[in-house]
Every structure is written in structure tokens, then in C-alpha cells.
Amino acid sequence: MIIYFAAFILTIIFIRKSAYYYNLLNSAKGKQSDIETDSLSSLKPCVMSVENEFTKSQLIAAYIKYIVFFLLSVFPLFFIAAVRYDVGTDYFYTYVPNFYKILCGEKPYSEIGFNYFNKLIQLFTRNSQWLFVITGFIFSFFLIRTIIKYSPNATVSVISVFCSCLYFWSLNNVRQAIAVVLILAAFPHLIKKHFIRYFIYVCFAFIFHLSSLIMIIPYFLVNIKILRDKILYFTLIAIVLLPFLCGELEQIASYTKYSYYFTSNYFNTGDAVTSEIIINSVLLVIAFLCLYKRRNYSKFAYVLLFMQILTFFSIASSLFLGIPELCTRLMMFFQIYQVLLIPYCFEKAILKDENKKLFILIYTSVLGCYVTNNIMRGSHEVIPYKTIFFR
């Protein structure tokens, strides 16, 4: 775990500087966030204390520093993903053998776009490791970029990436992980109702994972006014109807490529993901306490609340479906928004300054211990960490 801790510490150090210069540039231009005026980073006091009068050379210097620290922020997580060797259960089980199958003319993936993505890489190299280099960069780039631009506190966002198991999961489920961060990158277009731009991101995500199309549904749901006004009542009704909704989901899935989840004894274990249900139940309560009133005048807050509701329902469905793999994969499309939700609750709403440290302490200690325990026990097989330099 040492290599992962070191990478996240470096990421925190660099992303704080990058977020500082990003907000400094916005301050110089007389604007804050392009999706919510009160959504600045944790360094807001430092930024706002600077006079909004900058020379051209100062702006150029600030922009260069922003780019440098941005690239440094991307590098630690990218480097771990790029040079890993036999890390993740799908490394030799899926991605390496399929790379060479595609090289021989086969099309092993349902995602035609991802087959051609492999072919594009093969125009330059026949070494399968480059697939992990490029996908590692795509994931790290869009994740860090979104955090810097839209997180109220970049440091807390990086902590939530670590504690939520998102990064460890991405080292195994490479295709869906990229699809998930591309959906997250479309967050501002979801807020501002830019359907075409949002749909373009969904299409790029679709190249990596077919299930990305499901994210068209939240776009329309968050724009239904009566749902926004009565979100608490709709949530309670949905909880009561969850068994019925799970039955309908099973019927719909039976007509798709994902029907094998219900017929395979390997996936259809009858188990529920109890620990994830408890964790996301607590986060759902926190989200309602912090964001319920803010939803009326902040679409930023409402979307984060809504995505946590969907996170809860997607994992709670494992109680009735008994297919933990399917429910966990579905959950990731919504859980990724916790990267913004956790720092938003930390910076805004009901938390007083003296309670913020306690909030983070509880969050990191509980989730950190849970994730560390799962990883050390072999979840996703990312421990021990091995690199191509010492294989």
C-alpha cells in the first residue's frame, strides 16, 4: 500500500497548487465557477484576497504554473496505472489476451469502439503495455481536471477518491472506469442543460463501455421540476417500491447482453453488498441534511444529491437481485459524483468550521479502514503492486 499512499500524498500536494492557480486565473478574469458562483476550492480565501488587477506577464506566469502543477497532479496516478504489471484481475484475464486477439483480426469486445481503440494503438506498437499507459492517462487526466475545475475542495476530493476505492477499482475495471470519469467530466453540461455536449461525452464513454448509455436517464430526471420540488417524497416512495423496481430491471436486462448476470451461478450468488449499502445509506442521510434546502437555488447541489440517491438505490438493489457484481458496476456511474459531493458537504451547508475536521476524520477513518481491509484481502488483486521494471 505504500506506493499508493505516496501517490495520493503527491497528488494532494500538487492538486492544491494547481487549484490555487486555476482559481487565481478565474479571479483575475472576474469570475468564479462556470456552474455555480459559490463553488470555489478550499483556497478561496487566498484567492479572493488578491487584487483582481494583473499584468499580462503575471497572468501568463500564473497560467504556466497552473499547467505545470496540473500535469504534476495527473502524473502520480497515471504512472502507477501505466507501469503496473499483472495488477488487477483483468490484466492478464481480459486486456492483454484481447489486445493480441485484436492484433490477429478478432473482435473480442462488445464495444466496437474499444476494438478500434486497440487497433489505433497497434498502428504504433504491438506491445500491450501501451494500452495501460494510454488508458491510465485518460482516466487520470479527466479525473484530476474535473476535480480542479469543479470541486469546492480539491484536497477532500482526492481523499474521497482514495477512500471510496475508486482508484483501486479503476486499475482492474479499466474500460468502465474511463467511461465513468468521462461521465463525471460532463458534469457542467448536466448542470447547464447542454444536452448535445453532454451526449457527446456519453458517446465517448460508450466507446469504452456500453452501459454508459444509462446515463442519459439522469439527464432528463434532474430536469423534472416536480421531482426536484418533492425529491424527499419520491425517494421514500422509491424505497417502498424498490422490490418491484428490481423485478422490472431484471425483465429489462433479460433483453440485453447483461442477461448473463442473472443466469450465471458465478454472478447470481444471492448475496447483498451489505457494507456498501450501510456506507451509502449514511452518505445519503448526510447529503439530505447538507443539500436538501440548497437544492431549490443550486442545481449544483441538487445534482449531487440526486446522484447520491441513485447511488443508494443501485447498491440497495442487491438486496433483491442478489447479484453484487451487477449492482456494484451500476453504482459506479453514480458513486463517482461523491468526488464532488463529499467536499461540497465539507465546505457548505450545516457544517461549522470546528466540525469540519471531525467530519473528515470520521469519513477517512471509517471508509479508509474499510477500503484498506478490502484491498489487503485481495479485492481487485492490486496488492502486491508490481511494475514492468521488475517483472
mmCIF file of N, CA, C and O in Angstrom, residues 39 51 56 81 123 161 167 188 227 231 248 310 350:
data_model
loop_
_atom_site.group_PDB
_atom_site.id
_atom_site.type_symbol
_atom_site.label_atom_id
_atom_site.label_comp_id
_atom_site.label_asym_id
_atom_site.label_seq_id
_atom_site.Cartn_x
_atom_site.Cartn_y
_atom_site.Cartn_z
ATOM 1 N N SER A 39 -18.873 27.924 -5.787
ATOM 2 C CA SER A 39 -18.133 26.658 -5.850
ATOM 3 C C SER A 39 -16.660 26.891 -6.123
ATOM 4 O O SER A 39 -16.135 26.583 -7.185
ATOM 5 N N GLU A 51 -5.695 41.146 -5.232
ATOM 6 C CA GLU A 51 -6.334 42.169 -6.051
ATOM 7 C C GLU A 51 -6.594 41.627 -7.457
ATOM 8 O O GLU A 51 -5.783 40.885 -8.011
ATOM 9 N N LYS A 56 -0.277 41.355 -17.860
ATOM 10 C CA LYS A 56 -0.303 40.247 -18.807
ATOM 11 C C LYS A 56 0.761 39.209 -18.462
ATOM 12 O O LYS A 56 0.511 37.997 -18.542
ATOM 13 N N ALA A 81 -0.738 3.480 -12.888
ATOM 14 C CA ALA A 81 -1.552 2.716 -13.838
ATOM 15 C C ALA A 81 -0.751 2.312 -15.074
ATOM 16 O O ALA A 81 -0.951 1.228 -15.621
ATOM 17 N N LEU A 123 -1.359 0.543 -34.389
ATOM 18 C CA LEU A 123 -0.723 1.204 -35.537
ATOM 19 C C LEU A 123 0.687 1.664 -35.185
ATOM 20 O O LEU A 123 1.531 1.838 -36.067
ATOM 21 N N VAL A 161 -11.446 9.999 -3.434
ATOM 22 C CA VAL A 161 -11.051 9.049 -4.477
ATOM 23 C C VAL A 161 -10.374 7.842 -3.851
ATOM 24 O O VAL A 161 -10.620 6.691 -4.232
ATOM 25 N N TYR A 167 -10.058 4.500 -7.230
ATOM 26 C CA TYR A 167 -8.822 4.339 -7.991
ATOM 27 C C TYR A 167 -8.403 2.872 -8.064
ATOM 28 O O TYR A 167 -7.982 2.394 -9.114
ATOM 29 N N PRO A 188 -20.622 19.699 -15.846
ATOM 30 C CA PRO A 188 -21.105 21.068 -16.082
ATOM 31 C C PRO A 188 -22.201 21.141 -17.136
ATOM 32 O O PRO A 188 -23.090 21.992 -17.055
ATOM 33 N N LEU A 227 -40.055 16.647 -9.597
ATOM 34 C CA LEU A 227 -39.161 15.709 -8.924
ATOM 35 C C LEU A 227 -38.202 16.455 -8.009
ATOM 36 O O LEU A 227 -37.906 16.006 -6.900
ATOM 37 N N ILE A 231 -38.421 15.846 -3.943
ATOM 38 C CA ILE A 231 -37.419 14.786 -4.025
ATOM 39 C C ILE A 231 -37.443 13.874 -2.798
ATOM 40 O O ILE A 231 -37.235 12.658 -2.912
ATOM 41 N N GLU A 248 -38.552 -5.204 -12.366
ATOM 42 C CA GLU A 248 -38.626 -4.604 -13.694
ATOM 43 C C GLU A 248 -37.237 -4.504 -14.321
ATOM 44 O O GLU A 248 -37.074 -4.737 -15.521
ATOM 45 N N LEU A 310 -29.342 7.940 -6.398
ATOM 46 C CA LEU A 310 -29.203 6.851 -7.367
ATOM 47 C C LEU A 310 -28.109 5.869 -6.942
ATOM 48 O O LEU A 310 -28.210 4.667 -7.199
ATOM 49 N N ILE A 350 -24.484 22.546 6.578
ATOM 50 C CA ILE A 350 -24.675 22.614 8.030
ATOM 51 C C ILE A 350 -23.386 22.538 8.831
ATOM 52 O O ILE A 350 -23.404 22.724 10.039
#
